[in-house]
XYZ file of C-alpha atoms in Angstrom:
666
model
C 0.000 0.000 0.000
C 2.910 2.324 0.762
C 4.157 1.980 -2.805
C 0.771 2.959 -4.207
C 0.476 5.976 -1.949
C 3.980 7.204 -2.711
C 3.758 6.635 -6.445
C 3.065 10.310 -7.347
C 6.107 11.368 -5.292
C 8.677 9.337 -7.209
C 10.038 12.437 -8.968
C 10.075 16.022 -7.922
C 8.878 17.172 -11.340
C 5.518 15.499 -10.891
C 4.717 16.870 -7.451
C 2.781 19.943 -8.654
C 0.683 17.845 -11.106
C -0.857 15.598 -8.450
C -2.469 18.323 -6.348
C -3.800 20.042 -9.488
C -5.421 16.835 -10.725
C -6.815 16.193 -7.265
C -8.272 19.699 -7.159
C -9.986 19.180 -10.477
C -11.503 15.904 -9.350
C -12.710 17.424 -6.064
C -13.771 20.672 -7.684
C -16.116 19.137 -10.242
C -18.521 17.527 -7.729
C -18.462 20.704 -5.663
C -19.350 22.795 -8.723
C -22.190 20.434 -9.629
C -23.525 20.613 -6.074
C -23.300 24.410 -6.070
C -25.222 24.600 -9.373
C -27.971 22.331 -8.046
C -28.263 24.210 -4.739
C -28.499 27.518 -6.586
C -31.173 26.033 -8.837
C -33.253 24.890 -5.845
C -33.000 28.313 -4.180
C -34.080 30.172 -7.317
C -36.830 27.596 -7.953
C -38.339 28.349 -4.548
C -38.451 32.043 -5.430
C -39.462 31.907 -9.122
C -41.633 28.790 -9.280
C -44.369 28.880 -11.932
C -43.008 31.876 -13.866
C -41.995 31.855 -17.545
C -42.476 28.093 -17.919
C -43.425 28.214 -21.650
C -46.244 25.698 -21.154
C -48.404 24.794 -24.177
C -51.788 23.040 -24.174
C -52.164 19.756 -26.042
C -54.299 21.281 -28.796
C -52.395 24.569 -29.114
C -49.983 25.277 -31.947
C -47.155 27.752 -32.336
C -46.222 29.618 -35.492
C -43.517 27.007 -36.163
C -46.060 24.177 -35.945
C -48.408 25.978 -38.325
C -45.521 26.592 -40.708
C -44.704 22.864 -40.683
C -48.373 22.156 -41.440
C -48.304 24.619 -44.325
C -45.128 23.032 -45.705
C -46.777 19.607 -45.500
C -49.884 20.882 -47.298
C -47.792 22.623 -49.950
C -45.724 19.508 -50.606
C -48.878 17.422 -50.855
C -50.384 19.844 -53.369
C -47.243 19.991 -55.546
C -45.958 16.452 -55.169
C -46.851 15.510 -58.735
C -45.673 18.734 -60.377
C -42.520 19.807 -58.550
C -39.432 18.553 -60.470
C -37.602 17.671 -57.239
C -40.381 15.268 -56.332
C -41.107 14.102 -59.856
C -37.547 13.125 -60.678
C -36.013 12.421 -57.278
C -38.208 11.661 -54.259
C -41.001 10.002 -56.230
C -38.479 7.903 -58.152
C -36.796 6.740 -54.939
C -40.195 5.910 -53.487
C -41.130 3.999 -56.645
C -37.932 1.914 -56.573
C -38.270 1.087 -52.876
C -41.979 0.386 -53.212
C -41.310 -1.925 -56.159
C -38.701 -3.861 -54.163
C -40.947 -4.167 -51.100
C -43.937 -5.209 -53.206
C -41.824 -7.841 -54.961
C -40.648 -9.390 -51.688
C -44.143 -9.208 -50.200
C -45.681 -10.923 -53.230
C -42.962 -13.529 -52.927
C -43.671 -14.595 -49.341
C -46.562 -12.691 -47.728
C -49.096 -10.942 -49.987
C -51.223 -12.131 -52.945
C -49.739 -11.146 -56.283
C -51.618 -9.675 -59.210
C -52.568 -13.011 -60.785
C -52.628 -15.188 -57.655
C -54.773 -15.172 -54.497
C -51.714 -16.310 -52.532
C -47.995 -15.399 -52.413
C -45.606 -17.018 -54.864
C -44.024 -19.072 -52.065
C -46.302 -20.392 -49.342
C -45.569 -21.336 -45.756
C -44.065 -24.758 -46.540
C -41.602 -23.282 -49.010
C -40.645 -20.430 -46.677
C -40.009 -22.846 -43.805
C -37.959 -25.116 -46.074
C -35.888 -22.263 -47.492
C -35.352 -20.758 -44.040
C -34.128 -24.100 -42.711
C -31.821 -24.680 -45.667
C -30.289 -21.172 -45.634
C -29.769 -21.400 -41.863
C -27.963 -24.715 -42.289
C -25.895 -23.473 -45.249
C -24.626 -20.341 -43.496
C -24.676 -21.741 -39.961
C -25.210 -25.265 -38.694
C -27.918 -27.839 -38.198
C -28.846 -26.520 -34.752
C -29.772 -23.065 -36.005
C -31.544 -24.714 -38.956
C -33.772 -26.600 -36.507
C -34.313 -23.362 -34.581
C -35.308 -21.541 -37.780
C -37.760 -24.283 -38.806
C -39.278 -24.420 -35.326
C -39.439 -20.619 -35.042
C -41.125 -20.061 -38.421
C -43.574 -22.887 -37.752
C -44.430 -21.316 -34.407
C -45.243 -18.035 -36.166
C -47.866 -19.872 -38.170
C -49.254 -21.700 -35.153
C -49.795 -18.340 -33.497
C -52.108 -17.343 -36.333
C -49.813 -14.526 -37.414
C -48.152 -16.017 -40.473
C -48.982 -13.231 -42.938
C -48.164 -10.478 -40.431
C -44.844 -12.169 -39.644
C -43.991 -12.509 -43.322
C -44.857 -8.847 -43.926
C -42.444 -7.892 -41.148
C -39.792 -10.220 -42.585
C -40.319 -8.803 -46.098
C -39.829 -5.214 -44.945
C -36.805 -6.191 -42.855
C -35.103 -8.093 -45.673
C -35.808 -5.317 -48.195
C -34.403 -2.640 -45.898
C -31.314 -4.652 -44.951
C -30.616 -5.452 -48.613
C -30.702 -1.780 -49.581
C -28.756 -0.710 -46.481
C -25.948 -3.178 -47.084
C -25.625 -2.143 -50.733
C -24.026 1.132 -49.636
C -23.177 0.457 -45.962
C -20.526 -2.198 -46.551
C -18.693 -0.332 -49.366
C -18.812 2.867 -47.300
C -17.560 0.951 -44.257
C -14.673 -0.490 -46.280
C -13.826 2.992 -47.556
C -13.894 4.404 -44.022
C -11.681 1.524 -42.905
C -9.124 2.283 -45.593
C -9.155 6.091 -45.362
C -8.616 8.106 -42.195
C -10.150 11.156 -43.836
C -13.364 9.349 -44.783
C -13.545 7.822 -41.322
C -13.285 11.269 -39.713
C -16.023 12.586 -42.005
C -18.550 9.776 -41.541
C -18.067 9.194 -37.797
C -19.969 12.327 -36.634
C -22.859 11.460 -38.959
C -22.954 7.883 -37.654
C -22.873 9.142 -34.069
C -25.755 11.488 -34.813
C -27.824 8.828 -36.599
C -27.353 6.317 -33.793
C -28.214 8.942 -31.189
C -31.619 9.630 -32.715
C -34.484 7.527 -31.305
C -36.360 5.415 -33.825
C -39.475 7.600 -33.662
C -37.620 10.580 -35.027
C -36.937 9.074 -38.443
C -40.608 8.618 -39.269
C -42.169 12.094 -39.386
C -39.691 13.810 -41.766
C -39.730 10.878 -44.171
C -43.516 10.888 -44.450
C -43.173 14.497 -45.565
C -41.225 13.388 -48.638
C -42.322 9.785 -49.225
C -45.892 9.675 -47.822
C -47.225 7.222 -45.265
C -46.800 3.538 -46.098
C -44.347 0.729 -46.680
C -41.928 2.806 -48.773
C -41.397 5.416 -46.044
C -41.095 2.655 -43.463
C -38.453 0.888 -45.532
C -36.468 4.073 -46.180
C -36.554 4.937 -42.464
C -35.391 1.414 -41.688
C -32.560 1.675 -44.229
C -31.323 4.886 -42.596
C -31.558 3.385 -39.115
C -30.005 0.026 -40.029
C -27.040 1.317 -42.048
C -24.857 2.911 -39.305
C -24.048 -0.346 -37.426
C -22.895 -2.030 -40.639
C -20.789 0.985 -41.675
C -19.168 1.381 -38.283
C -18.451 -2.318 -37.684
C -17.144 -2.864 -41.226
C -14.755 0.073 -40.855
C -13.618 -1.296 -37.494
C -13.081 -4.752 -39.033
C -10.907 -3.393 -41.834
C -8.864 -1.293 -39.399
C -8.394 -4.269 -37.073
C -6.451 -6.308 -39.636
C -2.785 -6.336 -38.458
C -0.534 -3.898 -40.289
C 2.139 -6.573 -40.620
C -0.241 -8.728 -42.663
C -1.043 -5.871 -45.030
C 2.634 -4.993 -45.362
C 3.508 -8.622 -46.109
C 0.931 -8.699 -48.917
C 2.313 -5.442 -50.334
C 5.870 -6.772 -50.200
C 4.748 -9.746 -52.302
C 3.536 -7.383 -55.013
C -0.184 -7.263 -54.199
C -2.031 -4.218 -55.518
C -4.449 -2.294 -53.279
C -7.367 -4.107 -54.942
C -5.739 -7.500 -54.413
C -4.875 -6.651 -50.806
C -8.492 -5.664 -50.198
C -10.041 -8.723 -51.857
C -7.475 -11.327 -50.794
C -6.387 -10.081 -47.363
C -8.486 -7.383 -45.719
C -11.993 -8.639 -46.506
C -11.323 -12.347 -45.847
C -9.614 -11.580 -42.525
C -12.417 -9.258 -41.416
C -15.318 -11.367 -42.682
C -16.425 -12.560 -39.263
C -16.665 -9.024 -37.889
C -18.430 -7.785 -41.020
C -21.066 -10.525 -40.619
C -21.586 -9.338 -37.052
C -22.230 -5.890 -38.517
C -24.869 -7.457 -40.758
C -26.349 -9.053 -37.634
C -26.604 -5.669 -35.918
C -28.182 -4.131 -39.013
C -30.817 -6.865 -39.122
C -31.647 -6.347 -35.450
C -31.882 -2.572 -35.937
C -34.053 -3.053 -39.016
C -36.443 -5.373 -37.193
C -36.787 -2.890 -34.339
C -37.470 -0.055 -36.778
C -39.925 -2.026 -38.906
C -42.112 -2.755 -35.895
C -42.187 0.903 -34.827
C -42.835 1.980 -38.427
C -46.343 0.596 -37.949
C -47.115 4.145 -36.777
C -46.866 5.234 -40.427
C -48.985 2.340 -41.645
C -46.243 -0.206 -42.285
C -47.780 -3.700 -42.410
C -46.747 -6.552 -40.159
C -46.529 -7.502 -36.522
C -45.805 -3.951 -35.397
C -49.209 -2.831 -36.659
C -50.885 -5.526 -34.560
C -48.913 -4.459 -31.481
C -49.685 -0.747 -31.974
C -53.407 -1.360 -32.393
C -53.452 -3.632 -29.344
C -51.523 -1.138 -27.199
C -53.809 1.700 -28.202
C -56.860 -0.370 -27.224
C -55.095 -1.806 -24.113
C -55.610 -5.346 -25.459
C -52.769 -7.016 -23.562
C -53.476 -10.525 -24.885
C -53.217 -9.578 -28.551
C -50.222 -7.336 -27.892
C -48.458 -10.140 -26.010
C -49.111 -12.667 -28.774
C -47.798 -10.350 -31.494
C -44.888 -9.282 -29.275
C -43.972 -12.925 -28.746
C -43.916 -13.400 -32.521
C -41.536 -10.437 -32.871
C -39.261 -11.953 -30.223
C -39.263 -15.355 -31.961
C -38.462 -13.756 -35.325
C -35.701 -11.658 -33.744
C -34.138 -14.684 -32.021
C -34.149 -16.708 -35.244
C -32.548 -13.909 -37.299
C -30.003 -13.212 -34.566
C -28.984 -16.843 -34.095
C -28.678 -17.481 -37.834
C -26.443 -14.462 -38.485
C -24.394 -15.108 -35.345
C -23.835 -18.717 -36.412
C -22.835 -17.482 -39.874
C -20.116 -15.299 -38.353
C -18.444 -18.259 -36.613
C -19.172 -21.040 -39.119
C -15.670 -21.241 -40.623
C -14.039 -21.321 -37.206
C -16.431 -24.084 -36.112
C -15.736 -25.994 -39.314
C -11.982 -25.802 -38.712
C -12.431 -27.208 -35.221
C -14.368 -30.166 -36.621
C -11.096 -31.370 -38.237
C -12.812 -32.693 -41.334
C -15.045 -35.220 -39.600
C -18.123 -33.834 -41.289
C -16.730 -31.422 -43.873
C -16.258 -34.106 -46.515
C -19.984 -34.753 -46.655
C -21.087 -31.126 -46.347
C -21.247 -30.290 -50.063
C -23.269 -33.365 -51.089
C -25.610 -32.826 -48.161
C -26.008 -29.146 -49.027
C -26.835 -30.169 -52.599
C -29.473 -32.589 -51.356
C -30.846 -29.910 -49.023
C -31.116 -27.476 -51.924
C -33.151 -30.016 -53.872
C -35.501 -30.568 -50.916
C -35.952 -26.829 -50.366
C -36.701 -26.376 -54.080
C -39.315 -29.142 -53.989
C -40.982 -27.607 -50.939
C -41.039 -24.196 -52.617
C -42.613 -25.751 -55.732
C -45.280 -27.503 -53.653
C -46.102 -24.293 -51.821
C -46.365 -22.475 -55.143
C -48.628 -25.108 -56.672
C -50.909 -26.446 -53.923
C -53.138 -24.524 -51.546
C -52.475 -26.898 -48.621
C -48.769 -26.076 -48.842
C -49.360 -22.350 -49.362
C -51.836 -21.494 -46.590
C -50.745 -22.312 -43.084
C -53.146 -24.968 -41.752
C -55.279 -24.372 -38.695
C -56.840 -21.322 -37.135
C -53.922 -20.210 -34.989
C -55.122 -21.997 -31.895
C -51.746 -21.573 -30.204
C -51.967 -17.817 -30.622
C -55.500 -17.756 -29.241
C -54.341 -19.772 -26.235
C -51.363 -17.459 -25.677
C -53.553 -14.349 -25.900
C -56.152 -15.874 -23.593
C -53.491 -16.868 -21.066
C -52.020 -13.343 -21.199
C -55.459 -11.802 -20.627
C -56.136 -14.187 -17.751
C -52.768 -13.425 -16.175
C -53.340 -9.697 -16.581
C -56.721 -9.928 -14.901
C -55.260 -11.987 -12.032
C -52.386 -9.548 -11.565
C -54.709 -6.557 -11.563
C -57.069 -8.250 -9.101
C -54.481 -9.694 -6.716
C -51.304 -7.647 -7.073
C -52.706 -4.208 -7.753
C -51.983 -3.171 -4.181
C -48.312 -4.013 -4.550
C -47.883 -2.693 -8.109
C -49.775 0.498 -7.319
C -47.689 1.015 -4.174
C -44.442 0.655 -6.157
C -45.746 2.922 -8.889
C -47.017 5.577 -6.495
C -43.874 5.499 -4.344
C -41.539 6.133 -7.264
C -43.915 8.516 -9.006
C -44.700 10.664 -5.968
C -41.331 10.316 -4.264
C -39.003 10.798 -7.212
C -40.624 11.497 -10.577
C -43.190 14.149 -9.661
C -40.821 16.332 -7.604
C -38.124 16.220 -10.269
C -40.608 16.846 -13.075
C -42.019 19.791 -11.127
C -38.512 21.167 -10.701
C -37.970 21.052 -14.462
C -41.386 22.140 -15.701
C -42.200 24.776 -13.054
C -38.810 26.492 -13.109
C -38.405 29.443 -15.495
C -37.177 28.180 -18.826
C -34.084 30.386 -18.736
C -33.135 29.031 -15.293
C -33.350 25.401 -16.440
C -31.438 26.299 -19.592
C -28.690 28.000 -17.585
C -28.446 24.985 -15.258
C -28.195 22.569 -18.200
C -25.500 24.648 -19.899
C -23.532 24.971 -16.657
C -23.752 21.232 -15.958
C -22.738 20.482 -19.546
C -19.679 22.707 -19.247
C -18.654 21.317 -15.844
C -19.163 17.653 -16.729
C -18.167 17.656 -20.400
C -16.047 20.741 -20.919
C -16.410 23.921 -22.960
C -17.506 22.266 -26.217
C -20.189 20.253 -24.439
C -21.371 23.476 -22.793
C -21.633 25.235 -26.160
C -23.501 22.282 -27.664
C -25.907 22.282 -24.723
C -26.512 26.035 -25.119
C -27.366 25.554 -28.807
C -29.683 22.633 -28.013
C -31.439 24.609 -25.259
C -32.011 27.537 -27.611
C -33.444 25.285 -30.304
C -35.634 23.476 -27.759
C -37.186 26.819 -26.858
C -37.701 27.454 -30.556
C -39.676 24.220 -31.036
C -42.414 25.617 -28.785
C -42.453 22.389 -26.760
C -40.259 23.344 -23.835
C -42.622 22.034 -21.146
C -43.140 18.691 -22.920
C -39.393 18.421 -23.465
C -38.780 18.956 -19.744
C -41.371 16.290 -18.897
C -39.581 13.850 -21.197
C -36.248 14.938 -19.719
C -37.532 14.208 -16.199
C -38.689 10.704 -17.118
C -35.444 10.026 -18.973
C -33.172 11.107 -16.136
C -35.183 9.238 -13.467
C -35.101 6.072 -15.567
C -31.365 6.529 -16.201
C -30.668 6.806 -12.475
C -32.523 3.514 -11.951
C -30.616 1.945 -14.865
C -27.272 2.958 -13.375
C -28.201 1.666 -9.914
C -29.138 -1.671 -11.436
C -26.130 -1.557 -13.744
C -23.635 -0.952 -10.936
C -25.056 -3.707 -8.706
C -25.299 -6.395 -11.380
C -22.289 -5.168 -13.388
C -19.945 -5.283 -10.385
C -21.273 -8.726 -9.506
C -20.576 -9.953 -13.042
C -17.214 -8.203 -13.240
C -16.016 -9.853 -10.036
C -17.300 -13.361 -10.798
C -16.689 -15.232 -14.056
C -19.392 -17.758 -13.128
C -22.021 -15.061 -12.620
C -20.976 -13.474 -15.908
C -21.438 -16.766 -17.770
C -24.876 -17.234 -16.212
C -26.244 -13.706 -16.709
C -24.653 -12.518 -19.980
C -26.694 -14.804 -22.295
C -29.876 -13.354 -20.805
C -28.591 -9.824 -21.371
C -27.656 -10.684 -24.957
C -31.144 -12.085 -25.571
C -32.762 -9.003 -24.018
C -30.886 -6.729 -26.434
C -32.346 -8.632 -29.373
C -35.940 -7.659 -28.559
C -37.392 -4.527 -30.216
C -38.539 -1.728 -27.871
C -42.255 -2.349 -28.458
C -42.048 -5.751 -26.809
C -40.995 -4.334 -23.449
C -44.163 -2.288 -23.087
C -46.550 -5.250 -23.089
C -45.797 -6.981 -19.748
C -45.511 -3.680 -17.878
C -48.779 -2.500 -19.398
C -50.335 -5.547 -17.721
C -48.640 -4.763 -14.399
C -49.025 -0.998 -14.133
C -51.657 0.025 -16.669
C -51.330 2.858 -19.181
C -49.237 5.378 -17.249
C -45.924 7.166 -17.692
C -44.524 4.855 -14.999
C -45.080 1.945 -17.417
C -42.825 3.651 -19.960
C -40.173 4.357 -17.310
C -40.028 0.757 -16.062
C -39.945 -0.552 -19.642
C -37.127 1.902 -20.381
C -35.148 0.666 -17.371
C -35.461 -2.965 -18.456
C -34.645 -2.037 -22.072
C -31.544 0.007 -21.235
C -30.182 -2.033 -18.323
C -28.528 -4.856 -20.357
C -26.146 -2.568 -22.256
C -25.241 -0.604 -19.103
C -24.663 -3.776 -17.087
C -22.348 -5.273 -19.716
C -20.281 -2.091 -20.070
C -19.840 -1.807 -16.297
C -19.029 -5.507 -15.958
C -16.332 -5.237 -18.615
C -14.940 -2.089 -16.979
C -14.684 -3.762 -13.574
C -13.124 -6.878 -15.089
C -10.495 -4.794 -16.883
C -9.135 -3.318 -13.647
C -5.574 -4.736 -13.457
C -5.377 -7.853 -11.307
C -2.148 -6.588 -9.750
C -3.953 -3.513 -8.425
C -6.721 -5.643 -6.930
C -4.181 -8.003 -5.376
C -2.195 -5.097 -3.889
C -5.336 -3.609 -2.335
C -6.336 -7.014 -0.934
C -2.878 -7.533 0.521
C -3.114 -4.103 2.148
C -6.184 -5.283 4.063
C -9.097 -3.940 1.977
C -12.358 -5.789 2.507
C -14.778 -6.481 -0.344
C -16.733 -3.230 0.075
C -13.555 -1.146 0.182
C -12.155 -3.007 -2.809
C -15.264 -2.210 -4.852
C -15.756 1.402 -3.773
C -12.120 2.493 -3.426
C -10.422 0.566 -6.223
C -12.589 -1.118 -8.855
C -15.328 1.479 -9.387
C -12.957 4.485 -9.350
C -10.660 2.771 -11.856
C -13.674 1.866 -14.006
C -15.064 5.408 -14.033
C -14.615 5.605 -17.808
C -16.846 2.542 -18.210
C -19.360 4.044 -15.772
C -19.569 7.241 -17.805
C -19.898 5.305 -21.060
C -22.640 3.174 -19.488
C -24.437 6.390 -18.524
C -24.147 7.610 -22.118
C -25.611 4.435 -23.577
C -28.221 4.176 -20.842
C -29.444 7.709 -21.544
C -29.759 7.097 -25.278
C -31.583 3.781 -24.827
C -33.859 5.221 -22.146
C -34.738 8.265 -24.254
C -35.789 6.100 -27.201
C -37.951 3.904 -24.963
C -39.543 6.765 -22.996
C -40.601 8.273 -26.312
C -42.100 4.974 -27.489
C -43.959 4.976 -24.174
C -46.121 7.743 -25.618
C -48.298 4.867 -26.851
C -49.142 3.803 -23.294
C -49.702 7.057 -21.491
C -46.176 8.472 -21.122
C -47.367 11.723 -22.685
C -45.030 14.625 -23.456
C -42.935 14.427 -26.651
C -43.811 10.797 -27.355
C -47.515 11.608 -27.342
C -46.917 14.652 -29.549
C -45.183 12.486 -32.159
C -47.916 9.820 -32.127
C -50.651 12.483 -32.297
C -48.884 14.056 -35.246
C -49.203 10.800 -37.201
C -52.868 10.269 -36.345
C -54.237 13.839 -36.445
C -53.477 15.919 -39.522
C -53.758 19.288 -37.772
C -51.092 18.209 -35.265
C -48.586 17.058 -37.891
C -46.434 20.172 -37.468
C -46.429 19.773 -33.719
C -45.393 16.130 -34.067
C -42.563 17.123 -36.400
C -41.386 19.726 -33.874
C -41.582 17.076 -31.145
C -39.323 14.831 -33.207
C -36.836 17.687 -33.515
C -36.993 18.230 -29.741
C -36.232 14.542 -29.163
C -33.197 14.824 -31.435
C -31.973 17.858 -29.513
C -32.321 16.042 -26.190
C -30.457 13.056 -27.603
C -27.633 15.192 -28.994
C -27.330 17.080 -25.711
C -27.195 13.878 -23.655
C -24.741 12.259 -26.036
C -22.310 15.181 -26.255
C -22.175 15.754 -22.492
C -21.769 12.095 -21.512
C -19.275 11.298 -24.282
C -17.136 14.276 -23.317
C -17.389 13.255 -19.663
C -16.370 9.704 -20.604
C -13.297 10.999 -22.435
C -12.330 13.165 -19.468
C -12.854 10.258 -17.071
C -10.675 7.993 -19.184
C -7.934 10.560 -19.639
């Protein structure tokens, strides 16, 4: 312990640096506390003044201007050259692709009452492709999963969702992978695209929908374009990372042997980064599936539409059944692409025991899949899924029965939990934000941004605050901010407890991490259903769903940060007599502060996206404004402004927490 304490005093030159660093670390919490105390004092004096509140049906000049722009675009859509030769053409191409895939597997085509490939062919092809790119285990999972979708009585809805997802991922990968390769090869391109990728991944899924309907109308085309935009960043970022991760020595060896840049790319860089690139495809598919379900708000067909309608009517049974189908589809797609990323490594480990027979067996499998597709194209019994979806009816009935039992027998407990957190934490904090003068809250946010993230973060926060005022939705933005911050605090409490537990125990990590991985596969919609049954349609439902949705990523980041604390440091602290509590609080968490700040960043972004989705179940504020903008034409401009406000909150959160993470890791 003496060595650790005396480490800063090893040289005289470093003596002045230690006190300065210590002062900065001590000074920052003190400054934050002083800002908050000053805020509370001024709140007590100025409460209720200059709050910029706006009634649900009221519009500002900006909202009316957005409405006028929407009306003008609608009136000139077929005469304006920009729409005639650009936006309408893009919409036509995307719509043609989506219609083609839908007619292939989900919707009747022009000359047929059924799709070109019926359920038997789809199941056969899914099983064969899963086996070809993965292994027989994921093939069985794919066959079982797709069959289950039919047994639930949601075959066509599931195939519509799959069609939109596949169409969007296909288009996204057409430009995402080449752009990712380019960013991996060029530092300049990487520096240019990274801020755009950060911005796109910061934006909640809701935000993509409203602007795109302005240019591409409501429907499958807009949903697919929104999904393409949302699904592309993971593939670009991961592909660039894969290319950059190839060892320099390998590239230099290829160059020394006379390989051109093209040959080095095709023969060295891409083959060596293939596994990571496939994982990027996996992340794009998961993002696309999440976006496709939410795009039901702009009339995209599929399972998301069923979930939205059920949530709006508080039909928990139907929502649970459709949500379960989304989960099954997500698990199948995730497992297949994950298996594809490790197939070659698994094949090498098999040492040729089965590889000799793989090609003949794949050929036989292709023949079987072709026969099944032909049967499903030719015969009604192989095209229409048999039965009436009795499994789905049973699942929905069981969910309704469980909901009724919970509401009858556990309402005292659930209401007590809801009321305790709502009245003890959420309401006071929301009142502090919404009843303070807008300029006071803005000044506090800018000051906190500057203290926690530095000067640039403070400037960014000031710009975001000014634009938030300009949207005319300051009060709703503060309500959303309150819910987001309360949920983030709960996420971090859960993340620290479980993350430290996982980081300190390899066994616990092995037991819990698969569950966390599976939880990250599920689209946001799915999380609302069980908590709707427990707590009803309230903002608390959205907050709890947001906590469960954001916790897995925060827990994993914290666990990895704790695990990466050098073992020698932990051993030295243990030898010096530290008990477990001291080891965690004095050594591991302080040394993992960079991971803690990063976990806060990711938790905030995930929570914000989920709190906004919670507008469907009574969360109100900006989420409700966006949903109302889709459903009520006169509120379209207000919904568009709400989407802009959500973006500004996301950018503000992201800039402050990322800057704080960099300062913590410095």
